[in-house]
Amino acid sequence: MSRVIHVFRQPDRFVAGTVGEPGDRTFYLQASEDVRTISVTIEKQQVVVLAERLGSLLEEVANRFGADVPDDAPDELLDVDPLTVPVEEEFRVGTMGLGWDADSSAVVIELLAMTEGEVDETVVLDDTEEGPDAVRVFLTPGAARAFAERADRVVNAGRKPCPLCAEPLDPAGHICPRQNGYRRDVDVLED
């Protein structure tokens, strides 16, 4: 079966979001263009890495190519709306790729479906016939900044960290290694 590559050259929206309660959230990336919307499941840590790498890529593009890259996300590009429903998973993200398309002055993000075996690096950001399904999104530098800013907010909207060990606190507290295994209640820590 040949691979399917969903390409969004001028997306109306590309966002990170979650479904579920803190501590039991599923992370998604969602791309929309015209009437087409694709949602892919992604790990929380992958969202963190993608946002960080986008920032690094934008700095490098500004330095190497002299591209017009805003320092902060333009207000009109900030997206605080929830994910478009219904959220139906196209695939789970395994490998991610980032690049710069000098012709269109756009950041290119490619999300490849998780596979059983290793992914050959040559299929990332390539239109080869064989390989995992993919979502490829082209973003202006401003839209890339806005995506990274929202991704940071989404990741940090989860459970509060324990002030002693920095592990996430459950609503009923948690067994803190810094307290020799004694259970800490959330109420005690919120004083």
Tab-separated table of C-alpha atoms in Angstrom:
chain	number	residue	atom	x	y	z
A	1	MET	CA	0.000	0.000	0.000
A	2	SER	CA	1.455	3.383	-0.943
A	3	ARG	CA	1.779	6.099	1.633
A	4	VAL	CA	-0.626	8.993	2.085
A	5	ILE	CA	0.843	12.463	2.626
A	6	HIS	CA	-1.630	15.098	3.832
A	7	VAL	CA	-0.204	18.471	2.729
A	8	PHE	CA	-1.354	21.787	4.203
A	9	ARG	CA	0.359	24.565	2.210
A	10	GLN	CA	-1.724	27.417	3.645
A	11	PRO	CA	-3.393	26.029	6.756
A	12	ASP	CA	-6.181	28.003	8.356
A	13	ARG	CA	-5.115	26.444	11.634
A	14	PHE	CA	-2.322	24.262	13.040
A	15	VAL	CA	-2.503	23.751	16.805
A	16	ALA	CA	-1.608	21.500	19.698
A	17	GLY	CA	-4.430	20.533	22.022
A	18	THR	CA	-5.619	17.913	24.457
A	19	VAL	CA	-8.645	15.810	25.230
A	20	GLY	CA	-9.210	14.621	28.790
A	21	GLU	CA	-8.481	15.730	32.329
A	22	PRO	CA	-5.009	16.670	33.618
A	23	GLY	CA	-3.164	13.471	34.428
A	24	ASP	CA	-5.157	11.585	31.801
A	25	ARG	CA	-4.848	13.813	28.734
A	26	THR	CA	-4.321	12.716	25.157
A	27	PHE	CA	-2.286	15.200	23.106
A	28	TYR	CA	-3.174	16.009	19.503
A	29	LEU	CA	-1.852	18.141	16.695
A	30	GLN	CA	-4.596	19.350	14.397
A	31	ALA	CA	-4.254	20.938	10.950
A	32	SER	CA	-7.134	22.559	9.058
A	33	GLU	CA	-7.366	24.050	5.589
A	34	ASP	CA	-10.678	24.945	3.967
A	35	VAL	CA	-13.062	22.085	4.906
A	36	ARG	CA	-10.359	19.488	5.622
A	37	THR	CA	-9.180	18.766	9.182
A	38	ILE	CA	-6.616	16.148	10.212
A	39	SER	CA	-5.842	15.208	13.829
A	40	VAL	CA	-2.855	13.115	14.887
A	41	THR	CA	-2.052	11.788	18.356
A	42	ILE	CA	1.294	12.824	19.794
A	43	GLU	CA	3.152	12.334	23.068
A	44	LYS	CA	3.437	15.270	25.472
A	45	GLN	CA	7.244	15.178	25.270
A	46	GLN	CA	7.079	15.316	21.465
A	47	VAL	CA	5.021	18.523	21.715
A	48	VAL	CA	7.677	19.999	24.030
A	49	VAL	CA	10.498	19.050	21.645
A	50	LEU	CA	8.632	20.347	18.586
A	51	ALA	CA	8.016	23.743	20.214
A	52	GLU	CA	11.670	24.022	21.306
A	53	ARG	CA	13.038	22.998	17.914
A	54	LEU	CA	10.730	25.426	16.129
A	55	GLY	CA	12.205	28.258	18.189
A	56	SER	CA	15.747	27.144	17.338
A	57	LEU	CA	14.914	26.760	13.643
A	58	LEU	CA	13.392	30.236	13.476
A	59	GLU	CA	16.506	31.775	15.066
A	60	GLU	CA	18.754	29.936	12.614
A	61	VAL	CA	16.622	30.948	9.627
A	62	ALA	CA	16.751	34.601	10.697
A	63	ASN	CA	20.543	34.452	11.083
A	64	ARG	CA	21.447	32.387	8.002
A	65	PHE	CA	18.869	33.554	5.479
A	66	GLY	CA	17.908	36.969	6.824
A	67	ALA	CA	14.269	35.906	6.905
A	68	ASP	CA	11.763	38.186	8.612
A	69	VAL	CA	11.083	36.283	11.829
A	70	PRO	CA	9.073	37.928	14.619
A	71	ASP	CA	10.505	37.712	18.155
A	72	ASP	CA	7.044	36.962	19.556
A	73	ALA	CA	3.880	35.511	18.084
A	74	PRO	CA	1.705	38.204	16.478
A	75	ASP	CA	-1.499	38.677	18.500
A	76	GLU	CA	-3.743	38.047	15.480
A	77	LEU	CA	-2.158	34.600	15.011
A	78	LEU	CA	-2.600	33.414	18.613
A	79	ASP	CA	-5.198	30.639	18.737
A	80	VAL	CA	-6.899	29.922	22.062
A	81	ASP	CA	-9.891	28.005	20.705
A	82	PRO	CA	-10.370	24.322	21.554
A	83	LEU	CA	-9.641	21.567	19.041
A	84	THR	CA	-12.181	21.202	16.247
A	85	VAL	CA	-14.570	18.356	17.043
A	86	PRO	CA	-14.975	15.540	16.425
A	87	VAL	CA	-11.315	14.757	17.116
A	88	GLU	CA	-10.637	11.602	15.110
A	89	GLU	CA	-7.090	10.255	15.155
A	90	GLU	CA	-5.570	9.794	11.702
A	91	PHE	CA	-2.476	8.133	13.197
A	92	ARG	CA	-0.042	8.276	16.115
A	93	VAL	CA	3.080	10.357	15.444
A	94	GLY	CA	6.356	8.472	15.510
A	95	THR	CA	8.950	10.574	13.690
A	96	MET	CA	8.930	14.340	13.191
A	97	GLY	CA	10.850	16.453	10.712
A	98	LEU	CA	11.466	20.202	10.473
A	99	GLY	CA	12.766	22.228	7.588
A	100	TRP	CA	12.785	25.613	5.890
A	101	ASP	CA	11.333	26.138	2.431
A	102	ALA	CA	13.222	29.163	1.065
A	103	ASP	CA	10.944	29.414	-1.993
A	104	SER	CA	7.825	30.038	0.083
A	105	SER	CA	9.636	31.435	3.176
A	106	ALA	CA	7.869	28.871	5.310
A	107	VAL	CA	8.707	26.447	8.077
A	108	VAL	CA	7.852	22.891	7.068
A	109	ILE	CA	6.733	20.466	9.772
A	110	GLU	CA	6.309	16.818	8.883
A	111	LEU	CA	4.691	14.298	11.200
A	112	LEU	CA	5.148	10.639	10.260
A	113	ALA	CA	2.989	7.788	11.476
A	114	MET	CA	4.480	5.428	14.024
A	115	THR	CA	5.729	2.207	12.443
A	116	GLU	CA	6.888	-1.182	13.697
A	117	GLY	CA	10.455	-0.821	12.436
A	118	GLU	CA	12.954	1.982	12.009
A	119	VAL	CA	12.025	4.852	9.715
A	120	ASP	CA	14.487	5.543	6.930
A	121	GLU	CA	15.521	9.200	7.326
A	122	THR	CA	15.299	9.736	3.564
A	123	VAL	CA	11.469	9.573	3.674
A	124	VAL	CA	11.233	12.585	6.014
A	125	LEU	CA	10.248	15.685	4.029
A	126	ASP	CA	10.296	13.617	0.833
A	127	ASP	CA	7.506	12.460	-1.482
A	128	THR	CA	8.712	8.873	-1.884
A	129	GLU	CA	6.066	6.257	-2.657
A	130	GLU	CA	7.023	3.984	0.239
A	131	GLY	CA	7.077	4.863	3.912
A	132	PRO	CA	4.724	5.817	6.699
A	133	ASP	CA	1.738	8.104	6.194
A	134	ALA	CA	2.494	11.746	6.949
A	135	VAL	CA	1.071	15.188	7.622
A	136	ARG	CA	3.127	18.036	6.135
A	137	VAL	CA	2.331	21.597	7.217
A	138	PHE	CA	3.818	24.837	5.858
A	139	LEU	CA	3.782	27.740	8.362
A	140	THR	CA	4.831	31.353	8.106
A	141	PRO	CA	7.420	32.316	10.727
A	142	GLY	CA	4.719	34.179	12.672
A	143	ALA	CA	2.375	31.180	12.597
A	144	ALA	CA	5.248	28.923	13.727
A	145	ARG	CA	5.869	31.238	16.719
A	146	ALA	CA	2.137	31.178	17.525
A	147	PHE	CA	2.093	27.365	17.322
A	148	ALA	CA	5.080	27.087	19.683
A	149	GLU	CA	3.554	29.523	22.173
A	150	ARG	CA	0.251	27.637	22.255
A	151	ALA	CA	2.081	24.297	22.528
A	152	ASP	CA	3.916	25.575	25.615
A	153	ARG	CA	0.628	26.710	27.180
A	154	VAL	CA	-1.065	23.369	26.444
A	155	VAL	CA	1.795	21.352	27.942
A	156	ASN	CA	1.939	23.532	31.068
A	157	ALA	CA	-1.833	23.424	31.618
A	158	GLY	CA	-1.619	19.966	33.177
A	159	ARG	CA	-1.128	18.966	36.780
A	160	LYS	CA	0.796	21.289	39.082
A	161	PRO	CA	4.252	20.082	40.090
A	162	CYS	CA	5.013	19.097	43.677
A	163	PRO	CA	7.034	21.923	45.271
A	164	LEU	CA	9.393	19.368	46.809
A	165	CYS	CA	10.141	16.866	44.032
A	166	ALA	CA	8.634	18.524	40.922
A	167	GLU	CA	6.659	15.373	40.044
A	168	PRO	CA	3.043	16.023	38.923
A	169	LEU	CA	0.502	16.193	41.737
A	170	ASP	CA	-2.652	14.126	41.447
A	171	PRO	CA	-5.877	15.633	42.843
A	172	ALA	CA	-5.524	13.289	45.835
A	173	GLY	CA	-1.850	14.190	46.356
A	174	HIS	CA	1.060	11.833	45.695
A	175	ILE	CA	3.728	9.797	47.407
A	176	CYS	CA	6.663	12.177	47.451
A	177	PRO	CA	10.162	10.667	47.359
A	178	ARG	CA	11.483	13.733	49.167
A	179	GLN	CA	9.191	12.915	52.102
A	180	ASN	CA	10.434	9.329	52.435
A	181	GLY	CA	7.306	8.000	50.780
A	182	TYR	CA	4.734	9.809	52.920
A	183	ARG	CA	1.624	10.879	51.018
A	184	ARG	CA	1.344	14.616	50.530
A	185	ASP	CA	-2.138	16.069	50.176
A	186	VAL	CA	-2.761	18.812	47.648
A	187	ASP	CA	-4.499	20.974	50.303
A	188	VAL	CA	-1.387	20.978	52.485
A	189	LEU	CA	0.761	22.212	49.599
A	190	GLU	CA	-1.602	24.973	48.493
A	191	ASP	CA	-1.335	27.040	51.688
